[in-house]
Coordinates of C-alpha atoms and ligand atoms in Angstrom, one line a residue:
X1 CA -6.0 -21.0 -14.3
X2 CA -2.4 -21.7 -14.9
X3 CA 0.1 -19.0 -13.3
X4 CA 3.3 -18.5 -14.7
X5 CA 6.1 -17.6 -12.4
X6 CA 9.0 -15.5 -14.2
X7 CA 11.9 -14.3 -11.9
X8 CA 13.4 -11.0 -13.0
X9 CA 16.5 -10.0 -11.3
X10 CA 16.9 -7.0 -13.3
X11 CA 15.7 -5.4 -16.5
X12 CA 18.9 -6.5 -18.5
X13 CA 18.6 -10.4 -17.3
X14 CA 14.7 -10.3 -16.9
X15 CA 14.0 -8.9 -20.6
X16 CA 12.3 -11.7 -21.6
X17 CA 10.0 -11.7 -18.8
X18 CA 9.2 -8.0 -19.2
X19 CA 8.6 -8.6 -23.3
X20 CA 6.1 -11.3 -22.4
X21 CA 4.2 -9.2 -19.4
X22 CA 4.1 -6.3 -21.9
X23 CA 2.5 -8.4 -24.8
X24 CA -0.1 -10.2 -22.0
X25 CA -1.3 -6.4 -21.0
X26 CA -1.8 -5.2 -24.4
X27 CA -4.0 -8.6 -25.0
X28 CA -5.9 -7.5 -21.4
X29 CA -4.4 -10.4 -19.2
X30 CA -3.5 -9.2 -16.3
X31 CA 0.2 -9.5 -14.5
X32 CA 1.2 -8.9 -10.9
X33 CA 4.3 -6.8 -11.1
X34 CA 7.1 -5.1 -8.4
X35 CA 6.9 -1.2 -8.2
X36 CA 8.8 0.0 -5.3
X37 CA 6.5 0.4 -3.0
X38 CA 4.1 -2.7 -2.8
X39 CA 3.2 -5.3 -5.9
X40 CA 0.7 -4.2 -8.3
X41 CA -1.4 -6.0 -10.0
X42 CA -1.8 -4.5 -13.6
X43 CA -4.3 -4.2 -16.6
X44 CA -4.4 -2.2 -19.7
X45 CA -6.2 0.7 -18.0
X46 CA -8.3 1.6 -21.1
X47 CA -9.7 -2.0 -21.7
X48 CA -13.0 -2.6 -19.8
X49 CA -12.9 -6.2 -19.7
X50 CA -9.3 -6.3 -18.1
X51 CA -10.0 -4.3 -15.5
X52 CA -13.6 -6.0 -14.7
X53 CA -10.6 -8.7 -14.4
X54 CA -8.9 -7.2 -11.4
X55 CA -11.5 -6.4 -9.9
X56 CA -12.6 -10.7 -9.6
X57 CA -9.2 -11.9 -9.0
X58 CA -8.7 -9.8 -6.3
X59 CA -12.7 -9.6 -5.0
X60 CA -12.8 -5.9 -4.9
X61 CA -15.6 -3.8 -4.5
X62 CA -16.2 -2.5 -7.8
X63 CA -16.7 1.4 -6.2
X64 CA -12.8 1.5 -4.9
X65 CA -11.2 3.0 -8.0
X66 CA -7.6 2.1 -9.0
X67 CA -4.4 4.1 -9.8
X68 CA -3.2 4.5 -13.3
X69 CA 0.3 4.0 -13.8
X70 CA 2.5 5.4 -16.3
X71 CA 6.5 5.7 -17.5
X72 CA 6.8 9.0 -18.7
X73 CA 5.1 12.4 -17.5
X74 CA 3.9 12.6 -21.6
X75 CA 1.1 10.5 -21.1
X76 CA -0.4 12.6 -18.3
X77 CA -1.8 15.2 -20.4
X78 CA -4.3 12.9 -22.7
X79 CA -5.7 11.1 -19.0
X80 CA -6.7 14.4 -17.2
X81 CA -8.2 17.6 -18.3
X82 CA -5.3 19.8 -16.2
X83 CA -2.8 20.0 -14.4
X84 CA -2.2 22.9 -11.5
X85 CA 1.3 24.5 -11.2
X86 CA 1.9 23.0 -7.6
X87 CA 1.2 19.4 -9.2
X88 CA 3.6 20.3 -12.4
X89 CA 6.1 20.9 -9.1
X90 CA 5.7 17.6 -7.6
X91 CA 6.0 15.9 -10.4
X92 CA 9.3 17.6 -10.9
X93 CA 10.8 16.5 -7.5
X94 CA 9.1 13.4 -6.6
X95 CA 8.0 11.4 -10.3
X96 CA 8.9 8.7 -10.6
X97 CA 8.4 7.6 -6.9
X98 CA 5.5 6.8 -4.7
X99 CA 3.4 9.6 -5.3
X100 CA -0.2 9.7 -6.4
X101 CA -1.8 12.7 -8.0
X102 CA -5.6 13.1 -8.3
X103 CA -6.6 15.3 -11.0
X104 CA -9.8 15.9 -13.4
X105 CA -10.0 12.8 -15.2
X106 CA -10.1 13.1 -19.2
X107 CA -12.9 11.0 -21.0
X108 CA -10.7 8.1 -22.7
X109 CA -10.5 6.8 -18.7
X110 CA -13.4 4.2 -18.7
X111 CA -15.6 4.4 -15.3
X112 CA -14.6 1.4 -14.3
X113 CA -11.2 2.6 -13.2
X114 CA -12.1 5.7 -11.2
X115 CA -15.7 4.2 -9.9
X116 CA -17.2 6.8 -11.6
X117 CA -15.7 9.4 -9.8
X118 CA -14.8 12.9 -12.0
X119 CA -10.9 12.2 -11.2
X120 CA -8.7 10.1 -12.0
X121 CA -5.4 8.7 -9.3
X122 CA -1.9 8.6 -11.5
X123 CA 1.5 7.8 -10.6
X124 CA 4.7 6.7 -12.0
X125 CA 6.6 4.2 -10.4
X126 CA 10.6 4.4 -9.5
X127 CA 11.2 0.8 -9.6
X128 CA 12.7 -0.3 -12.8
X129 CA 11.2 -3.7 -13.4
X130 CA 7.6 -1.9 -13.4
X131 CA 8.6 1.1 -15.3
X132 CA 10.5 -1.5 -17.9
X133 CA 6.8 -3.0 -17.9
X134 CA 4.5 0.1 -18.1
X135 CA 6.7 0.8 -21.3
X136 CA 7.1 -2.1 -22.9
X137 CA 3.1 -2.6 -22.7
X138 CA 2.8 0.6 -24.8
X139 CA -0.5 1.4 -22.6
X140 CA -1.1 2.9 -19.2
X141 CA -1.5 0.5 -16.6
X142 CA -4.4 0.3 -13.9
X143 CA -3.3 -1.3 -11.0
X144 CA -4.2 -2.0 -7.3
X145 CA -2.2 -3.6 -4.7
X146 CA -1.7 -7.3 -5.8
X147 CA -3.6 -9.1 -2.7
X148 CA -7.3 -10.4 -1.9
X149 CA -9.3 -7.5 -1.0
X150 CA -8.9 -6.9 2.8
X151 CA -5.5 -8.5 3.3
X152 CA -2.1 -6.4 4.2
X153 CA -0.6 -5.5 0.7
X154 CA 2.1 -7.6 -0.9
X155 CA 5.8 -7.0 -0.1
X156 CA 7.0 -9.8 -1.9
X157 CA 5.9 -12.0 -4.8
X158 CA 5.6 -14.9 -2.3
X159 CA 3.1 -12.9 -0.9
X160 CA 1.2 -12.4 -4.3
X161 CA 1.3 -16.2 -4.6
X162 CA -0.4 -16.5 -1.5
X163 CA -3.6 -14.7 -2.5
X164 CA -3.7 -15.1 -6.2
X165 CA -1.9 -18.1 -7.6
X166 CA -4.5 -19.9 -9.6
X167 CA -6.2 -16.8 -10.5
X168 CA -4.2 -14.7 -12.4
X169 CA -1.8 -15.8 -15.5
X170 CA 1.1 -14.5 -14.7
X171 CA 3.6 -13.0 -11.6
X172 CA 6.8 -10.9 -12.3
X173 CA 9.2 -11.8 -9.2
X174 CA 11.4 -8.5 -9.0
X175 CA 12.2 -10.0 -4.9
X176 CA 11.2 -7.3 -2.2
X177 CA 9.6 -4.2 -2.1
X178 CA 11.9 -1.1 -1.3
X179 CA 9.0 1.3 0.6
X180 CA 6.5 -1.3 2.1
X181 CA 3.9 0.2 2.2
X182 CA 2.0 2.1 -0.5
X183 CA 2.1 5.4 -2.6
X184 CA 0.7 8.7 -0.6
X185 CA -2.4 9.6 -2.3
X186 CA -2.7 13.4 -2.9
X187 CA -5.8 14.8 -4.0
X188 CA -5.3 18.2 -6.4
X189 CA -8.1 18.0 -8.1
X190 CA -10.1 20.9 -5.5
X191 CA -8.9 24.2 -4.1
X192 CA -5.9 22.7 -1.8
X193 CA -4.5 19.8 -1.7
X194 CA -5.4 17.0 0.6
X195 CA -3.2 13.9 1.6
X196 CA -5.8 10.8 1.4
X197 CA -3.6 8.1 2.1
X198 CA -0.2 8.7 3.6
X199 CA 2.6 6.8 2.3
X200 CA 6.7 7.0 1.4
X201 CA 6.6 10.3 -0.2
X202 CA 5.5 12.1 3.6
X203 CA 3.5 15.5 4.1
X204 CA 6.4 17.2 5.1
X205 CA 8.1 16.5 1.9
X206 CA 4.9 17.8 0.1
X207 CA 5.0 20.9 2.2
X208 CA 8.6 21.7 2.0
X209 CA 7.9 21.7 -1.9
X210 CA 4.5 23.5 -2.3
X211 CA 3.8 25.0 0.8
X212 CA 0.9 23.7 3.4
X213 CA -1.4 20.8 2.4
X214 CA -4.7 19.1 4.0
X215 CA -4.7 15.6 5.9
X216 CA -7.8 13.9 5.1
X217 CA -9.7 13.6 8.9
X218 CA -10.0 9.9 7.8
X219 CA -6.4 9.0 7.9
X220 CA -6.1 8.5 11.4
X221 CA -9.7 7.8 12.4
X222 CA -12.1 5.2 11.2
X223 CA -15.0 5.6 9.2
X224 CA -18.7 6.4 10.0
X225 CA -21.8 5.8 8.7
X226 CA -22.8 8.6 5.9
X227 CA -19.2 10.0 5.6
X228 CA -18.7 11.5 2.1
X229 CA -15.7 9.4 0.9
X230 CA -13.2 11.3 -1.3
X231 CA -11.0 8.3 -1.4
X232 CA -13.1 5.2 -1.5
X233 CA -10.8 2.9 -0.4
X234 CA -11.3 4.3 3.1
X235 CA -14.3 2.7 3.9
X236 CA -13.5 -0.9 3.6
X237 CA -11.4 -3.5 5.6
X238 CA -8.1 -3.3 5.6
X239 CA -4.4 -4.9 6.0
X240 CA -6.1 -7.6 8.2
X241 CA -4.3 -10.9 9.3
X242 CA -6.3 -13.6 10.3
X243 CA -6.1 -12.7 14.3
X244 CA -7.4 -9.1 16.2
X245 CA -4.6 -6.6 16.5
X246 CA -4.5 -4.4 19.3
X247 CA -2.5 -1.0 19.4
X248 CA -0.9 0.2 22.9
X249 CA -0.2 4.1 22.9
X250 CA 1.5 5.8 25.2
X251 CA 4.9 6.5 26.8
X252 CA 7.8 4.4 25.1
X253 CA 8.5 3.1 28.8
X254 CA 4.9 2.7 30.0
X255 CA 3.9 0.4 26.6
X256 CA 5.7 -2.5 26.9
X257 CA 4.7 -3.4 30.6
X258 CA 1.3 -2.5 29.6
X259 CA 2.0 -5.3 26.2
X260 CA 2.9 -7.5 28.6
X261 CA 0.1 -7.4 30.9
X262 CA -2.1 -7.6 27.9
X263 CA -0.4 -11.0 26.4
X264 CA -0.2 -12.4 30.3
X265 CA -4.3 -12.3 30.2
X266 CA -4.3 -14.3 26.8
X267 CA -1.2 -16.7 27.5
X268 CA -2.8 -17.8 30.2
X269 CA -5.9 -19.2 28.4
X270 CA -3.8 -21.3 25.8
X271 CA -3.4 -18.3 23.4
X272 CA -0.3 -17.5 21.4
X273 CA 0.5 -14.1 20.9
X274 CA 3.0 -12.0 19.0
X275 CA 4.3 -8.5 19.8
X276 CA 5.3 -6.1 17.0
X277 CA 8.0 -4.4 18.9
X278 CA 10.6 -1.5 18.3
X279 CA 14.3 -1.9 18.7
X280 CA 14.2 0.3 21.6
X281 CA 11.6 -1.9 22.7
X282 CA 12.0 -5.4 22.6
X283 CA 14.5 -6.5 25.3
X284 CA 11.5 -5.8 27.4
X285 CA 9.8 -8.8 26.4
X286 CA 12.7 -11.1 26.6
X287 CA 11.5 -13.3 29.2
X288 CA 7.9 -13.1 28.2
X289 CA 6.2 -16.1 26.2
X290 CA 5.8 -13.6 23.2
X291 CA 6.5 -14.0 20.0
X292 CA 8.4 -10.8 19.4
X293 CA 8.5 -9.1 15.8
X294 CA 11.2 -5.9 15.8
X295 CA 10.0 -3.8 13.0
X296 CA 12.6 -1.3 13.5
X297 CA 14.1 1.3 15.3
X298 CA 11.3 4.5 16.2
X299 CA 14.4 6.9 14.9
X300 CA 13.8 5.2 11.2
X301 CA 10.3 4.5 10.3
X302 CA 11.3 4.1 6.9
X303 CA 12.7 0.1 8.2
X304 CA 9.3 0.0 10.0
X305 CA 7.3 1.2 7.4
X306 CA 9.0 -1.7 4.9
X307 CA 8.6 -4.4 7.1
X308 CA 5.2 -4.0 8.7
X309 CA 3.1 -5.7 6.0
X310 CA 5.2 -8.9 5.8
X311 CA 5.3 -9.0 9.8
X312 CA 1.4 -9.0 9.5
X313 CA 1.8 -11.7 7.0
X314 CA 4.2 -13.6 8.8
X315 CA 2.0 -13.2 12.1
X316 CA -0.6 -15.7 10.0
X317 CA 1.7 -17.9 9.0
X318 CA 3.0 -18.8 12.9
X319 CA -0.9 -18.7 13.8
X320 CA -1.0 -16.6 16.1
X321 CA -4.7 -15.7 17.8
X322 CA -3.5 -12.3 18.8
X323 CA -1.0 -9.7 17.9
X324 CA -0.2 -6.4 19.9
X325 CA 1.3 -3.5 18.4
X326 CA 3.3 -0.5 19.6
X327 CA 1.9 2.8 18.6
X328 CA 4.3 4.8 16.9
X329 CA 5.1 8.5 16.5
X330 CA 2.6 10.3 13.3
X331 CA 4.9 12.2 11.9
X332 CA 7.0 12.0 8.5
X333 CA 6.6 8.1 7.6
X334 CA 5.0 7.5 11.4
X335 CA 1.5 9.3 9.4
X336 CA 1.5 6.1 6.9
X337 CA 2.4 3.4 9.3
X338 CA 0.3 4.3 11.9
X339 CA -2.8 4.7 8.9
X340 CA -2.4 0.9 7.4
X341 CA -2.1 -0.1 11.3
X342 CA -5.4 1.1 13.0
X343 CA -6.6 0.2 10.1
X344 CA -5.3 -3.4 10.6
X345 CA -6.3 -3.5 14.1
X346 CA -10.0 -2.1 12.8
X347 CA -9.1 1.2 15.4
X348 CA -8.7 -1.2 18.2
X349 CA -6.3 1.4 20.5
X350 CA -5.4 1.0 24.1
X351 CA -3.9 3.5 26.1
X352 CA -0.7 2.1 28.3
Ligands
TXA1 O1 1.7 2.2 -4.1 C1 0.6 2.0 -4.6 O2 -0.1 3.0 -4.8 C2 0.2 0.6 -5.1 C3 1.1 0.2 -6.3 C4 0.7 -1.1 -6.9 O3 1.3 1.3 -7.2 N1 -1.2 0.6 -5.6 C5 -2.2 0.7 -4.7 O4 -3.4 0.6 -5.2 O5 -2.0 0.8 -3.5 P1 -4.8 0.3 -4.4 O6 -5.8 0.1 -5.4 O7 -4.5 -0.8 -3.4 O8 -5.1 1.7 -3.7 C6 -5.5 2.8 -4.4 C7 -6.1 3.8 -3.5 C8 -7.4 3.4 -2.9 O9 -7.5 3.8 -1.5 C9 -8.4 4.2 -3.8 O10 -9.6 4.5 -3.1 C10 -7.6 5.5 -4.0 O11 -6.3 5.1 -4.2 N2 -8.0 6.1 -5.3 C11 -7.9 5.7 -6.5 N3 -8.5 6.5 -7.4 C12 -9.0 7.6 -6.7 C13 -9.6 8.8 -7.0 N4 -9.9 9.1 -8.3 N5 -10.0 9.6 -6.0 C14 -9.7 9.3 -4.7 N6 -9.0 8.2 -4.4 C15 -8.7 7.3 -5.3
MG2 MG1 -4.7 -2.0 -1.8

C-alpha cells in the first residue's frame, strides 16, 4: 500500500492535511495521527470494517479493545449509557488531556471496539492537530497506539513509519509527542474507581479532585494465568525492544555500581550494552564501556516519562543486545513509567 506523508506544523498551516485525514476516516481509511500523549492510529469508530483494519495493520489481538476519541464532551452522552458525578468532575478539570474514562458502553459502539466488553474507554485529546482531526472527520475516532503490537508506543511519526509504512495510507506528522507515554486509564464504570493503566494525568491528581481511587494490582505486577482481566491490554507483551531489559532497584547510590557490575559480565563476552540512566546518575558510568541514555532527572519524571519510549526505540537502532534500567520512584508520573518499564523488561527486576 502507498503511505502518504503529510507534515502539519500547525492547524492553521497543516489545514489541508487535516481536511484530507478527515475525508479518509469518514471513507474508513485509517490515519496515524499526534495526540499529546503518544501517536494514534485512527478509524471511524462506528465502521466495522475500519476497525477490523487496525486491528491487521497493527497485528493486534482482536480481544484488546481500543479507546474512542472525541472533540467535544457532547458526543459522550449517545456512546455510554451514564455518566457518574465524580466522572462529570474529571471531565471538568482534566478533558481535553490524557485521561480515559470507562463507562457503560451505549449500543451504537460495535463489539469490535470494546472486545465485547459491557464498557466502552473514551477520551478527548489536548493536542490540537488531533482534536482538528476528530472534528473535521465529523465521527468519533477509535484508536490505539500507532505501533506493531508489542513494540514501545510511538513518540514521533518517524517512529510510526518504522512499524507501519507500507501498511496504512496515510501519517499526520505533528513532530513529537508532549507526554510520552499514554493516557491513564480510569475505570468508572463499577462502585469506585480504579486506575488500569497509569499515565500523564497521575492518581494523585484524580484523588485531589474526587477523593480516593483503586490501583489496579496489575499495574505494577505481571500477569498470571486465570487472572480476570478488566483492562485487556494487560495480558500481552509490551513496549519491547529487540534486546532483554533488566531493572536495578534499590538505593540511588547502590544502583549504579550494581549496573555496572551487571554490564562488566556482558561486556566481557563481546556484548554491547546501554544504560538508561538518571541525571543524578550517569556520571557514574562515565568510564564504563556503556552506552548511557539520561532520561531525566528523578525530581521530574514528567522529562523521563516523555523520553522513555524513544530511548527504547533508539536502544534498537544502536543494536544493542542488552539494556539496564534504573528503577525509579512509583509515585505521581513514577506509577506510569515504572508500569510501561517492567513491562518492557517482561518483570525482569534486580535488587542492587
Ligand atoms: O494515550 C492513549 O491512550 C493513546 C492515544 C493514541 O490516545 N492510545 C492508546 O491506545 O494507548 P491503546 O489501544 O494502545 O491502549 C488502550 C488501552 C488498552 O490497555 C486496552 O486494554 C484499554 O485501554 N481499554 C480499552 N477499552 C477498554 C475497556 N472498555 N475496558 C478496559 N480497558 C480498556
Ligand atoms: Mg498501545
Amino acid at each position: 500500500m502507498k503511505t502518504i506523508i503529510r507534515r502539519v506544523e500547525d492547524i492553521e498551516t497543516g489545514h489541508d492535511a487535516i481536511e484530507l485525514a478527515g475525508q479518509y476516516l469518514r471513507e474508513g481509511r485509517l490515519v496515524a495521527f499526534p495526540t499529546e500523549t503518544v501517536y494514534g492510529l485512527g478509524a471511524n469508530a462506528l465502521d466495522v470494517d475500519a476497525i477490523t483494519e487496525i486491528f491487521h495493520a497493527k497485528g493486534r489481538p482482536m480481544d484488546n479493545p481500543l479507546i474512542v476519541h472525541i472533540a467535544s464532551v457532547d458526543e459522550l452522552d449517545k456512546l455510554v449509557l451514564h455518566v457518574p458525578y465524580a466522572a462529570r468532575i474529571l471531565i471538568d478539570k482534566y478533558w481535553p488531556g490524557p485521561l480515559t474514562l470507562v463507562l457503560p458502553r451505549s449500543s451504537i459502539i460495535p463489539d469490535e471496539v470494546t472486545a465485547g466488553l459491557g464498557t466502552v474507554a473514551i477520551r478527548m485529546p489536548s493536542d490540537p492537530v488531533a482534536h482538528a482531526l476528530i472534528k473535521e472527520s465529523k465521527v468519533p475516532i477509535a484508536a490505539p497506539s500507532a505501533n506493531s503490537s508489542g513494540k514501545p508506543s510511538p513518540t514521533s511519526a518517524e517512529h510510526v513509519i518504522e512499524d507501519l509504512y507500507g501498511k496504512i495510507p496515510l501519517i499526520l506528522d505533528g513532530g513529537e509527542c508532549r507526554v510520552g507515554l499514554e493516557s491513564t486509564v480510569l475505570d468508572m464504570s463499577g462502585k469506585s474507581p480504579v486506575i488500569l493503566r497509569p499515565g500523564g494525568i497521575t492518581r494523585e491528581m484524580i484523588e485531589r479532585a474526587i477523593g480516593e481511587i483503586g490501583v489496579d494490582e496489575r499495574v505494577l505486577k505481571p500477569p498470571h494465568a486465570g487472572d480476570n482481566f478488566r483492562s485487556p491490554g494487560m495480558k500481552y507483551t509490551h513496549y519491547a525492544p529487540k534486546a532483554p531489559v533488566f531493572i536495578v532497584k534499590g538505593h540511588m547510590e547502590d544502583v549504579p555500581s550494581k549496573i555496572v557490575d551487571i554490564s562488566k559480565e556482558h561486556i566481557k563476552s563481546g556484548k554491547k550494552v546501554a544504560v538508561l540512566a538518571t541525571e543524578e546518575t550517569k556520571d557514574r558510568y562515565e568510564d564504563e564501556k556503556l552506552i548511557v541514555f539520561v532520561m531525566g532527572s528523578r525530581a521530574c519524571p514528567t522529562t523521563i516519562a516523555s523520553n522513555l519510549f524513544a530511548m527504547l526505540r533508539q536502544c534498537d537502532e544502536e543494536d544493542v543486545d542488552l539494556i539496564v534500567a534504573e528503577s525509579i520512584d512509583t509515585s505521581h508520573e513514577g506509577l506510569a513509567i515504572m508500569n510501561r518499564m517492567l513491562r518492557a523488561a517482561a518483570f525482569h527486576v534486580i535488587d542492587a
